[in-house]
């Protein structure tokens, strides 16, 4: 059942990504991207990465959509110019690259494989000692806020910088 | 400039929805320890509550509730809470962002670390909520400014 759902969501992701590129109306493209974010969060939730799913839902499907729409409202034009036909060289390059990626797929670890290299390096130690060392039952919080707190600090500074940049660059009043 | 929405249904619904959303944001921040969520997600939800006010009730109403300068200060205070908690670890003889030495809160070891995590989650939430609401305020300010 969950494999069927996963296949459905992944197919939906491809369709939505294609639609977001193809659609002429930019507002429509933004809304399709929002749907993409929501589908992506469902995929994360299906993988058991609930924290990532939560973040994707609030940021990818929510906040960024509002920011895109607000930006579109204050800029013109609202429609993309008529798209050009793909040149043969571009098409060949894209197909070659896509073929290479498809060839490399079998090197990837299997879906949610506990023996994948990423799950064998430091993860077992965090899972074993995380609660005892940090007192946080949610291991994701323990990693983000304690083991990797330096990264989180800089991330917060990045968000703050984005706010300050908008505050400084965008005009204070209606023109 | 985004005006108040014409429909009384939308404005009333938003007025009713905003307090539960804010409460949920605080819950997400406070329960980041034990359940999915944490400072970042809670901060975004808190910002979403104010963005909803701005979208449905107009930007003037948002301005009336939270002035832009305060948002900037809020965001800066959030980052400062995080950074100062980290530096406190340094001052008390540990490493930067080492909460284990924060024994001034009355507990030691992993309990002190849990307190440190909670404090920095609050800092992240304030920083993110302030910055995102500020970005929305500035983006929406000249909305419909297009010719």
PDB file of C-alpha atoms in Angstrom:
ATOM      1  CA  UNK A   1       0.000   0.000   0.000  1.00  0.00           C
ATOM      2  CA  UNK A   2       2.661   2.469   1.000  1.00  0.00           C
ATOM      3  CA  UNK A   3       4.697   1.601  -2.107  1.00  0.00           C
ATOM      4  CA  UNK A   4       1.688   2.333  -4.314  1.00  0.00           C
ATOM      5  CA  UNK A   5       1.172   5.645  -2.501  1.00  0.00           C
ATOM      6  CA  UNK A   6       4.855   6.501  -2.841  1.00  0.00           C
ATOM      7  CA  UNK A   7       4.834   5.761  -6.564  1.00  0.00           C
ATOM      8  CA  UNK A   8       1.696   7.888  -6.901  1.00  0.00           C
ATOM      9  CA  UNK A   9       3.270  10.823  -5.030  1.00  0.00           C
ATOM     10  CA  UNK A  10       6.529  10.608  -6.970  1.00  0.00           C
ATOM     11  CA  UNK A  11       4.665  10.521 -10.286  1.00  0.00           C
ATOM     12  CA  UNK A  12       2.624  13.505  -9.097  1.00  0.00           C
ATOM     13  CA  UNK A  13       5.885  15.328  -8.272  1.00  0.00           C
ATOM     14  CA  UNK A  14       7.178  14.849 -11.822  1.00  0.00           C
ATOM     15  CA  UNK A  15       3.873  15.996 -13.326  1.00  0.00           C
ATOM     16  CA  UNK A  16       3.718  19.073 -11.056  1.00  0.00           C
ATOM     17  CA  UNK A  17       7.327  20.007 -11.787  1.00  0.00           C
ATOM     18  CA  UNK A  18       6.685  19.779 -15.525  1.00  0.00           C
ATOM     19  CA  UNK A  19       3.466  21.763 -15.198  1.00  0.00           C
ATOM     20  CA  UNK A  20       5.191  24.517 -13.167  1.00  0.00           C
ATOM     21  CA  UNK A  21       7.719  24.957 -15.968  1.00  0.00           C
ATOM     22  CA  UNK A  22       5.211  24.760 -18.810  1.00  0.00           C
ATOM     23  CA  UNK A  23       2.384  26.947 -17.528  1.00  0.00           C
ATOM     24  CA  UNK A  24       2.353  30.482 -18.947  1.00  0.00           C
ATOM     25  CA  UNK A  25       0.609  32.259 -16.090  1.00  0.00           C
ATOM     26  CA  UNK A  26       3.142  32.975 -13.333  1.00  0.00           C
ATOM     27  CA  UNK A  27       0.523  33.016 -10.560  1.00  0.00           C
ATOM     28  CA  UNK A  28      -0.537  29.577 -11.733  1.00  0.00           C
ATOM     29  CA  UNK A  29       3.097  28.424 -11.686  1.00  0.00           C
ATOM     30  CA  UNK A  30       3.467  29.618  -8.085  1.00  0.00           C
ATOM     31  CA  UNK A  31       0.339  27.743  -7.017  1.00  0.00           C
ATOM     32  CA  UNK A  32       1.591  24.587  -8.754  1.00  0.00           C
ATOM     33  CA  UNK A  33       4.891  24.962  -6.869  1.00  0.00           C
ATOM     34  CA  UNK A  34       2.882  25.157  -3.657  1.00  0.00           C
ATOM     35  CA  UNK A  35       1.153  21.887  -4.575  1.00  0.00           C
ATOM     36  CA  UNK A  36       4.618  20.452  -5.319  1.00  0.00           C
ATOM     37  CA  UNK A  37       5.753  21.452  -1.815  1.00  0.00           C
ATOM     38  CA  UNK A  38       2.733  19.811  -0.231  1.00  0.00           C
ATOM     39  CA  UNK A  39       3.248  16.570  -2.209  1.00  0.00           C
ATOM     40  CA  UNK A  40       6.931  16.621  -1.275  1.00  0.00           C
ATOM     41  CA  UNK A  41       6.014  16.946   2.396  1.00  0.00           C
ATOM     42  CA  UNK A  42       3.766  13.893   2.033  1.00  0.00           C
ATOM     43  CA  UNK A  43       6.720  11.982   0.558  1.00  0.00           C
ATOM     44  CA  UNK A  44       8.915  13.033   3.500  1.00  0.00           C
ATOM     45  CA  UNK A  45       6.192  11.980   5.920  1.00  0.00           C
ATOM     46  CA  UNK A  46       5.992   8.621   4.158  1.00  0.00           C
ATOM     47  CA  UNK A  47       9.736   8.181   4.693  1.00  0.00           C
ATOM     48  CA  UNK A  48       9.255   8.860   8.405  1.00  0.00           C
ATOM     49  CA  UNK A  49      11.075  12.210   8.249  1.00  0.00           C
ATOM     50  CA  UNK A  50       8.267  14.010  10.039  1.00  0.00           C
ATOM     51  CA  UNK A  51      10.321  17.078  10.984  1.00  0.00           C
ATOM     52  CA  UNK A  52      11.393  17.628   7.380  1.00  0.00           C
ATOM     53  CA  UNK A  53       7.804  17.072   6.225  1.00  0.00           C
ATOM     54  CA  UNK A  54       6.641  19.683   8.738  1.00  0.00           C
ATOM     55  CA  UNK A  55       9.212  22.217   7.520  1.00  0.00           C
ATOM     56  CA  UNK A  56       8.432  21.508   3.865  1.00  0.00           C
ATOM     57  CA  UNK A  57       4.708  21.986   4.517  1.00  0.00           C
ATOM     58  CA  UNK A  58       5.054  25.312   6.355  1.00  0.00           C
ATOM     59  CA  UNK A  59       7.841  26.774   4.207  1.00  0.00           C
ATOM     60  CA  UNK A  60       7.605  25.075   0.804  1.00  0.00           C
ATOM     61  CA  UNK A  61       3.839  24.987   0.551  1.00  0.00           C
ATOM     62  CA  UNK A  62       3.005  27.975   2.761  1.00  0.00           C
ATOM     63  CA  UNK A  63       5.402  30.836   3.368  1.00  0.00           C
ATOM     64  CA  UNK A  64       7.324  30.752   0.084  1.00  0.00           C
ATOM     65  CA  UNK A  65       4.041  30.737  -1.890  1.00  0.00           C
ATOM     66  CA  UNK A  66       2.908  33.894  -0.126  1.00  0.00           C
ATOM     67  CA  UNK A  67       6.289  35.544  -0.761  1.00  0.00           C
ATOM     68  CA  UNK A  68       6.217  34.591  -4.455  1.00  0.00           C
ATOM     69  CA  UNK A  69       2.670  35.918  -4.816  1.00  0.00           C
ATOM     70  CA  UNK A  70       3.505  39.168  -3.025  1.00  0.00           C
ATOM     71  CA  UNK A  71       6.526  39.604  -5.311  1.00  0.00           C
ATOM     72  CA  UNK A  72       4.401  38.921  -8.407  1.00  0.00           C
ATOM     73  CA  UNK A  73       1.825  41.468  -7.253  1.00  0.00           C
ATOM     74  CA  UNK A  74       4.405  44.234  -7.287  1.00  0.00           C
ATOM     75  CA  UNK A  75       6.144  43.288 -10.526  1.00  0.00           C
ATOM     76  CA  UNK A  76       5.149  43.013 -14.160  1.00  0.00           C
ATOM     77  CA  UNK A  77       4.667  41.194 -16.462  1.00  0.00           C
ATOM     78  CA  UNK A  78       2.528  38.477 -14.962  1.00  0.00           C
ATOM     79  CA  UNK A  79       3.027  36.155 -17.936  1.00  0.00           C
ATOM     80  CA  UNK A  80       6.163  34.577 -19.265  1.00  0.00           C
ATOM     81  CA  UNK A  81       7.107  35.534 -22.804  1.00  0.00           C
ATOM     82  CA  UNK A  82       6.240  32.928 -25.414  1.00  0.00           C
ATOM     83  CA  UNK A  83       8.600  30.005 -24.955  1.00  0.00           C
ATOM     84  CA  UNK A  84      11.128  29.201 -27.657  1.00  0.00           C
ATOM     85  CA  UNK A  85      11.404  25.783 -29.198  1.00  0.00           C
ATOM     86  CA  UNK A  86      14.251  23.682 -27.813  1.00  0.00           C
ATOM     87  CA  UNK A  87      17.314  23.648 -30.080  1.00  0.00           C
ATOM     88  CA  UNK A  88      18.548  20.200 -31.194  1.00  0.00           C
ATOM     89  CA  UNK A  89      21.885  20.627 -29.366  1.00  0.00           C
ATOM     90  CA  UNK A  90      20.059  21.411 -26.128  1.00  0.00           C
ATOM     91  CA  UNK A  91      17.812  18.411 -26.584  1.00  0.00           C
ATOM     92  CA  UNK A  92      20.769  16.079 -27.176  1.00  0.00           C
ATOM     93  CA  UNK A  93      22.602  17.473 -24.135  1.00  0.00           C
ATOM     94  CA  UNK A  94      19.578  17.036 -21.878  1.00  0.00           C
ATOM     95  CA  UNK A  95      18.922  13.498 -23.121  1.00  0.00           C
ATOM     96  CA  UNK A  96      22.590  12.531 -22.616  1.00  0.00           C
ATOM     97  CA  UNK A  97      22.641  13.909 -19.075  1.00  0.00           C
ATOM     98  CA  UNK A  98      19.319  12.247 -18.276  1.00  0.00           C
ATOM     99  CA  UNK A  99      20.623   8.929 -19.640  1.00  0.00           C
ATOM    100  CA  UNK A 100      23.748   9.180 -17.481  1.00  0.00           C
ATOM    101  CA  UNK A 101      21.626   9.867 -14.388  1.00  0.00           C
ATOM    102  CA  UNK A 102      19.399   6.884 -15.200  1.00  0.00           C
ATOM    103  CA  UNK A 103      22.508   4.703 -15.589  1.00  0.00           C
ATOM    104  CA  UNK A 104      23.759   5.843 -12.178  1.00  0.00           C
ATOM    105  CA  UNK A 105      20.456   5.110 -10.415  1.00  0.00           C
ATOM    106  CA  UNK A 106      21.351   1.542  -9.473  1.00  0.00           C
ATOM    107  CA  UNK A 107      24.270   2.884  -7.420  1.00  0.00           C
ATOM    108  CA  UNK A 108      21.884   4.655  -5.083  1.00  0.00           C
ATOM    109  CA  UNK A 109      20.959   2.976  -1.804  1.00  0.00           C
ATOM    110  CA  UNK A 110      17.513   1.413  -1.800  1.00  0.00           C
ATOM    111  CA  UNK A 111      14.522   3.410  -0.579  1.00  0.00           C
ATOM    112  CA  UNK A 112      14.845   3.955   3.218  1.00  0.00           C
ATOM    113  CA  UNK A 113      17.668   1.393   3.412  1.00  0.00           C
ATOM    114  CA  UNK A 114      18.968   1.279   7.016  1.00  0.00           C
ATOM    115  CA  UNK A 115      22.340  -0.016   5.741  1.00  0.00           C
ATOM    116  CA  UNK A 116      22.943   2.929   3.409  1.00  0.00           C
ATOM    117  CA  UNK A 117      26.232   4.798   3.993  1.00  0.00           C
ATOM    118  CA  UNK A 118      24.423   7.891   5.260  1.00  0.00           C
ATOM    119  CA  UNK A 119      22.722   5.840   7.984  1.00  0.00           C
ATOM    120  CA  UNK A 120      25.902   4.108   9.142  1.00  0.00           C
ATOM    121  CA  UNK A 121      28.317   6.955   9.847  1.00  0.00           C
ATOM    122  CA  UNK A 122      27.270   9.009  12.889  1.00  0.00           C
ATOM    123  CA  UNK A 123      23.542   8.216  13.000  1.00  0.00           C
ATOM    124  CA  UNK A 124      23.837   5.058  15.147  1.00  0.00           C
ATOM    125  CA  UNK A 125      25.789   6.964  17.799  1.00  0.00           C
ATOM    126  CA  UNK A 126      23.197   9.768  17.885  1.00  0.00           C
ATOM    127  CA  UNK A 127      20.362   7.230  18.123  1.00  0.00           C
ATOM    128  CA  UNK A 128      22.132   5.331  20.906  1.00  0.00           C
ATOM    129  CA  UNK A 129      23.378   8.222  23.051  1.00  0.00           C
ATOM    130  CA  UNK A 130      21.234  11.177  21.965  1.00  0.00           C
ATOM    131  CA  UNK A 131      18.583  10.980  24.663  1.00  0.00           C
ATOM    132  CA  UNK A 132      21.038  10.213  27.450  1.00  0.00           C
ATOM    133  CA  UNK A 133      23.325  13.087  26.474  1.00  0.00           C
ATOM    134  CA  UNK A 134      20.826  15.828  25.579  1.00  0.00           C
ATOM    135  CA  UNK A 135      17.594  14.881  27.322  1.00  0.00           C
ATOM    136  CA  UNK A 136      15.620  15.424  24.105  1.00  0.00           C
ATOM    137  CA  UNK A 137      13.403  12.469  23.112  1.00  0.00           C
ATOM    138  CA  UNK A 138      13.091  13.865  19.572  1.00  0.00           C
ATOM    139  CA  UNK A 139      16.448  12.940  18.091  1.00  0.00           C
ATOM    140  CA  UNK A 140      16.066  15.474  15.274  1.00  0.00           C
ATOM    141  CA  UNK A 141      15.844  18.277  17.820  1.00  0.00           C
ATOM    142  CA  UNK A 142      18.852  16.872  19.664  1.00  0.00           C
ATOM    143  CA  UNK A 143      20.931  16.900  16.468  1.00  0.00           C
ATOM    144  CA  UNK A 144      19.727  20.280  15.209  1.00  0.00           C
ATOM    145  CA  UNK A 145      19.819  22.176  18.472  1.00  0.00           C
ATOM    146  CA  UNK A 146      22.748  20.529  20.241  1.00  0.00           C
ATOM    147  CA  UNK A 147      25.123  18.362  18.187  1.00  0.00           C
ATOM    148  CA  UNK A 148      24.812  20.666  15.154  1.00  0.00           C
ATOM    149  CA  UNK A 149      23.827  23.834  17.011  1.00  0.00           C
ATOM    150  CA  UNK A 150      26.479  25.843  15.200  1.00  0.00           C
ATOM    151  CA  UNK A 151      24.785  25.151  11.839  1.00  0.00           C
ATOM    152  CA  UNK A 152      21.411  26.093  13.286  1.00  0.00           C
ATOM    153  CA  UNK A 153      22.843  29.334  14.687  1.00  0.00           C
ATOM    154  CA  UNK A 154      24.173  30.327  11.282  1.00  0.00           C
ATOM    155  CA  UNK A 155      20.861  29.353   9.643  1.00  0.00           C
ATOM    156  CA  UNK A 156      19.014  31.643  12.004  1.00  0.00           C
ATOM    157  CA  UNK A 157      21.478  34.413  11.170  1.00  0.00           C
ATOM    158  CA  UNK A 158      20.812  33.779   7.448  1.00  0.00           C
ATOM    159  CA  UNK A 159      17.049  34.217   7.947  1.00  0.00           C
ATOM    160  CA  UNK A 160      17.677  37.359   9.997  1.00  0.00           C
ATOM    161  CA  UNK A 161      19.955  38.681   7.249  1.00  0.00           C
ATOM    162  CA  UNK A 162      17.240  38.042   4.654  1.00  0.00           C
ATOM    163  CA  UNK A 163      14.802  40.054   6.776  1.00  0.00           C
ATOM    164  CA  UNK A 164      17.263  42.913   7.193  1.00  0.00           C
ATOM    165  CA  UNK A 165      18.050  42.887   3.454  1.00  0.00           C
ATOM    166  CA  UNK A 166      14.356  43.159   2.549  1.00  0.00           C
ATOM    167  CA  UNK A 167      13.955  45.891   5.163  1.00  0.00           C
ATOM    168  CA  UNK A 168      16.851  47.870   3.707  1.00  0.00           C
ATOM    169  CA  UNK A 169      16.304  47.313  -0.027  1.00  0.00           C
ATOM    170  CA  UNK A 170      12.537  47.449  -0.542  1.00  0.00           C
ATOM    171  CA  UNK A 171      11.023  50.930  -0.427  1.00  0.00           C
ATOM    172  CA  UNK A 172       9.425  52.081   2.788  1.00  0.00           C
ATOM    173  CA  UNK A 173       6.332  53.644   1.235  1.00  0.00           C
ATOM    174  CA  UNK A 174       4.105  53.155  -1.781  1.00  0.00           C
ATOM    175  CA  UNK A 175       5.669  54.938  -4.740  1.00  0.00           C
TER     176      UNK A 175
ATOM    177  CA  UNK B   1      -1.102  47.940  -0.842  1.00  0.00           C
ATOM    178  CA  UNK B   2      -3.260  45.078   0.373  1.00  0.00           C
ATOM    179  CA  UNK B   3      -6.636  46.301   1.636  1.00  0.00           C
ATOM    180  CA  UNK B   4      -9.065  44.630   3.992  1.00  0.00           C
ATOM    181  CA  UNK B   5     -10.908  41.830   2.230  1.00  0.00           C
ATOM    182  CA  UNK B   6     -14.448  42.759   1.110  1.00  0.00           C
ATOM    183  CA  UNK B   7     -16.087  39.579   2.342  1.00  0.00           C
ATOM    184  CA  UNK B   8     -17.175  39.666   5.977  1.00  0.00           C
ATOM    185  CA  UNK B   9     -16.933  35.862   6.037  1.00  0.00           C
ATOM    186  CA  UNK B  10     -13.214  35.964   5.247  1.00  0.00           C
ATOM    187  CA  UNK B  11     -12.398  38.689   7.777  1.00  0.00           C
ATOM    188  CA  UNK B  12     -14.440  37.073  10.548  1.00  0.00           C
ATOM    189  CA  UNK B  13     -12.953  33.659   9.873  1.00  0.00           C
ATOM    190  CA  UNK B  14      -9.428  35.065   9.946  1.00  0.00           C
ATOM    191  CA  UNK B  15     -10.111  36.881  13.218  1.00  0.00           C
ATOM    192  CA  UNK B  16     -11.300  33.563  14.669  1.00  0.00           C
ATOM    193  CA  UNK B  17      -8.449  31.506  13.197  1.00  0.00           C
ATOM    194  CA  UNK B  18      -5.494  33.679  14.188  1.00  0.00           C
ATOM    195  CA  UNK B  19      -5.498  32.984  17.980  1.00  0.00           C
ATOM    196  CA  UNK B  20      -5.575  29.157  17.555  1.00  0.00           C
ATOM    197  CA  UNK B  21      -2.789  29.401  14.961  1.00  0.00           C
ATOM    198  CA  UNK B  22      -0.662  31.452  17.363  1.00  0.00           C
ATOM    199  CA  UNK B  23      -1.375  28.998  20.169  1.00  0.00           C
ATOM    200  CA  UNK B  24      -0.405  26.094  17.897  1.00  0.00           C
ATOM    201  CA  UNK B  25       2.833  27.909  16.999  1.00  0.00           C
ATOM    202  CA  UNK B  26       3.713  28.202  20.699  1.00  0.00           C
ATOM    203  CA  UNK B  27       2.844  24.511  21.169  1.00  0.00           C
ATOM    204  CA  UNK B  28       5.124  23.526  18.289  1.00  0.00           C
ATOM    205  CA  UNK B  29       7.991  25.564  19.751  1.00  0.00           C
ATOM    206  CA  UNK B  30       7.478  24.246  23.278  1.00  0.00           C
ATOM    207  CA  UNK B  31       7.124  20.603  22.216  1.00  0.00           C
ATOM    208  CA  UNK B  32      10.051  20.538  19.804  1.00  0.00           C
ATOM    209  CA  UNK B  33      11.773  18.321  22.364  1.00  0.00           C
ATOM    210  CA  UNK B  34       9.414  15.424  22.229  1.00  0.00           C
ATOM    211  CA  UNK B  35       7.439  15.728  19.029  1.00  0.00           C
ATOM    212  CA  UNK B  36       8.053  16.890  15.467  1.00  0.00           C
ATOM    213  CA  UNK B  37       8.555  20.599  15.177  1.00  0.00           C
ATOM    214  CA  UNK B  38      10.711  23.064  17.008  1.00  0.00           C
ATOM    215  CA  UNK B  39      11.812  26.649  16.838  1.00  0.00           C
ATOM    216  CA  UNK B  40      11.981  26.994  13.072  1.00  0.00           C
ATOM    217  CA  UNK B  41       8.608  25.448  12.289  1.00  0.00           C
ATOM    218  CA  UNK B  42       6.903  27.213  15.195  1.00  0.00           C
ATOM    219  CA  UNK B  43       8.425  30.513  14.108  1.00  0.00           C
ATOM    220  CA  UNK B  44       7.138  30.095  10.560  1.00  0.00           C
ATOM    221  CA  UNK B  45       3.648  29.246  11.847  1.00  0.00           C
ATOM    222  CA  UNK B  46       3.734  32.327  14.095  1.00  0.00           C
ATOM    223  CA  UNK B  47       4.742  34.427  11.078  1.00  0.00           C
ATOM    224  CA  UNK B  48       1.956  32.765   9.050  1.00  0.00           C
ATOM    225  CA  UNK B  49      -0.609  33.975  11.606  1.00  0.00           C
ATOM    226  CA  UNK B  50       0.522  37.576  11.108  1.00  0.00           C
ATOM    227  CA  UNK B  51       0.798  37.131   7.319  1.00  0.00           C
ATOM    228  CA  UNK B  52      -2.819  35.904   7.390  1.00  0.00           C
ATOM    229  CA  UNK B  53      -3.802  39.090   9.209  1.00  0.00           C
ATOM    230  CA  UNK B  54      -1.970  41.112   6.573  1.00  0.00           C
ATOM    231  CA  UNK B  55      -3.605  39.250   3.695  1.00  0.00           C
ATOM    232  CA  UNK B  56      -7.183  39.246   4.943  1.00  0.00           C
ATOM    233  CA  UNK B  57      -7.513  42.308   7.174  1.00  0.00           C
ATOM    234  CA  UNK B  58      -5.180  44.569   5.229  1.00  0.00           C
ATOM    235  CA  UNK B  59      -1.658  45.710   5.864  1.00  0.00           C
ATOM    236  CA  UNK B  60      -2.775  48.669   7.978  1.00  0.00           C
ATOM    237  CA  UNK B  61      -4.313  46.297  10.510  1.00  0.00           C
ATOM    238  CA  UNK B  62      -1.062  44.325  10.602  1.00  0.00           C
ATOM    239  CA  UNK B  63       0.879  47.568  11.048  1.00  0.00           C
ATOM    240  CA  UNK B  64      -1.467  48.527  13.893  1.00  0.00           C
ATOM    241  CA  UNK B  65      -0.765  45.258  15.714  1.00  0.00           C
ATOM    242  CA  UNK B  66       2.951  44.930  15.046  1.00  0.00           C
ATOM    243  CA  UNK B  67       5.089  47.776  13.802  1.00  0.00           C
ATOM    244  CA  UNK B  68       7.937  47.029  11.413  1.00  0.00           C
ATOM    245  CA  UNK B  69      10.641  48.344  13.713  1.00  0.00           C
ATOM    246  CA  UNK B  70       9.408  45.980  16.413  1.00  0.00           C
ATOM    247  CA  UNK B  71       9.604  43.061  13.984  1.00  0.00           C
ATOM    248  CA  UNK B  72      13.220  43.892  13.261  1.00  0.00           C
ATOM    249  CA  UNK B  73      13.962  44.131  16.977  1.00  0.00           C
ATOM    250  CA  UNK B  74      12.102  40.850  17.608  1.00  0.00           C
ATOM    251  CA  UNK B  75      14.173  39.084  14.982  1.00  0.00           C
ATOM    252  CA  UNK B  76      17.424  40.520  16.303  1.00  0.00           C
ATOM    253  CA  UNK B  77      16.498  39.544  19.875  1.00  0.00           C
ATOM    254  CA  UNK B  78      15.874  35.986  18.705  1.00  0.00           C
ATOM    255  CA  UNK B  79      19.301  35.713  17.105  1.00  0.00           C
ATOM    256  CA  UNK B  80      20.864  37.320  20.184  1.00  0.00           C
ATOM    257  CA  UNK B  81      19.179  34.837  22.542  1.00  0.00           C
ATOM    258  CA  UNK B  82      20.675  31.998  20.485  1.00  0.00           C
ATOM    259  CA  UNK B  83      24.131  33.545  20.186  1.00  0.00           C
ATOM    260  CA  UNK B  84      24.338  34.643  23.838  1.00  0.00           C
ATOM    261  CA  UNK B  85      23.299  31.193  25.033  1.00  0.00           C
ATOM    262  CA  UNK B  86      26.162  29.847  22.984  1.00  0.00           C
ATOM    263  CA  UNK B  87      28.633  32.401  24.309  1.00  0.00           C
ATOM    264  CA  UNK B  88      27.423  31.708  27.867  1.00  0.00           C
ATOM    265  CA  UNK B  89      28.711  28.163  27.429  1.00  0.00           C
ATOM    266  CA  UNK B  90      32.072  29.649  26.462  1.00  0.00           C
ATOM    267  CA  UNK B  91      32.102  32.017  29.455  1.00  0.00           C
ATOM    268  CA  UNK B  92      31.253  29.228  31.904  1.00  0.00           C
ATOM    269  CA  UNK B  93      34.252  27.235  30.787  1.00  0.00           C
ATOM    270  CA  UNK B  94      32.845  24.956  28.092  1.00  0.00           C
ATOM    271  CA  UNK B  95      32.831  25.180  24.325  1.00  0.00           C
ATOM    272  CA  UNK B  96      30.737  27.520  22.216  1.00  0.00           C
ATOM    273  CA  UNK B  97      27.096  26.323  22.287  1.00  0.00           C
ATOM    274  CA  UNK B  98      27.985  23.697  24.910  1.00  0.00           C
ATOM    275  CA  UNK B  99      24.890  23.721  27.115  1.00  0.00           C
ATOM    276  CA  UNK B 100      26.208  21.069  29.441  1.00  0.00           C
ATOM    277  CA  UNK B 101      27.992  23.697  31.536  1.00  0.00           C
ATOM    278  CA  UNK B 102      24.844  25.805  32.007  1.00  0.00           C
ATOM    279  CA  UNK B 103      24.528  24.605  35.597  1.00  0.00           C
ATOM    280  CA  UNK B 104      23.322  28.078  36.666  1.00  0.00           C
ATOM    281  CA  UNK B 105      19.755  26.939  35.927  1.00  0.00           C
ATOM    282  CA  UNK B 106      19.980  24.528  38.839  1.00  0.00           C
ATOM    283  CA  UNK B 107      20.355  21.279  36.925  1.00  0.00           C
ATOM    284  CA  UNK B 108      23.334  19.514  35.449  1.00  0.00           C
ATOM    285  CA  UNK B 109      24.250  17.256  32.595  1.00  0.00           C
ATOM    286  CA  UNK B 110      21.576  16.262  30.111  1.00  0.00           C
ATOM    287  CA  UNK B 111      18.894  18.235  31.988  1.00  0.00           C
ATOM    288  CA  UNK B 112      20.962  21.421  31.566  1.00  0.00           C
ATOM    289  CA  UNK B 113      21.344  20.553  27.897  1.00  0.00           C
ATOM    290  CA  UNK B 114      17.578  20.190  27.569  1.00  0.00           C
ATOM    291  CA  UNK B 115      17.146  23.660  29.069  1.00  0.00           C
ATOM    292  CA  UNK B 116      19.744  25.053  26.669  1.00  0.00           C
ATOM    293  CA  UNK B 117      17.976  23.457  23.690  1.00  0.00           C
ATOM    294  CA  UNK B 118      14.655  24.950  24.812  1.00  0.00           C
ATOM    295  CA  UNK B 119      16.153  28.437  25.164  1.00  0.00           C
ATOM    296  CA  UNK B 120      17.742  28.387  21.721  1.00  0.00           C
ATOM    297  CA  UNK B 121      14.505  27.032  20.204  1.00  0.00           C
ATOM    298  CA  UNK B 122      12.779  30.138  21.555  1.00  0.00           C
ATOM    299  CA  UNK B 123      15.524  32.255  20.015  1.00  0.00           C
ATOM    300  CA  UNK B 124      15.149  30.526  16.627  1.00  0.00           C
ATOM    301  CA  UNK B 125      11.359  30.942  16.762  1.00  0.00           C
ATOM    302  CA  UNK B 126      11.561  34.686  17.517  1.00  0.00           C
ATOM    303  CA  UNK B 127      14.240  35.241  14.876  1.00  0.00           C
ATOM    304  CA  UNK B 128      12.372  33.360  12.140  1.00  0.00           C
ATOM    305  CA  UNK B 129       8.934  34.760  12.988  1.00  0.00           C
ATOM    306  CA  UNK B 130      10.209  38.342  13.057  1.00  0.00           C
ATOM    307  CA  UNK B 131      12.251  38.056   9.862  1.00  0.00           C
ATOM    308  CA  UNK B 132       9.528  36.321   7.800  1.00  0.00           C
ATOM    309  CA  UNK B 133       6.816  38.757   8.892  1.00  0.00           C
ATOM    310  CA  UNK B 134       9.168  41.638   8.119  1.00  0.00           C
ATOM    311  CA  UNK B 135       9.841  40.268   4.613  1.00  0.00           C
ATOM    312  CA  UNK B 136       6.100  39.934   4.020  1.00  0.00           C
ATOM    313  CA  UNK B 137       5.458  43.484   5.287  1.00  0.00           C
ATOM    314  CA  UNK B 138       8.019  44.951   2.922  1.00  0.00           C
ATOM    315  CA  UNK B 139       6.908  42.822  -0.054  1.00  0.00           C
ATOM    316  CA  UNK B 140       3.252  43.647   0.500  1.00  0.00           C
ATOM    317  CA  UNK B 141       3.847  47.325   1.103  1.00  0.00           C
ATOM    318  CA  UNK B 142       3.993  48.237  -2.551  1.00  0.00           C
ATOM    319  CA  UNK B 143       1.704  45.443  -3.695  1.00  0.00           C
ATOM    320  CA  UNK B 144      -0.432  46.693  -6.614  1.00  0.00           C
ATOM    321  CA  UNK B 145       2.295  49.263  -7.083  1.00  0.00           C
ATOM    322  CA  UNK B 146       2.692  47.931 -10.588  1.00  0.00           C
ATOM    323  CA  UNK B 147       1.506  50.384 -13.249  1.00  0.00           C
TER     324      UNK B 147
END
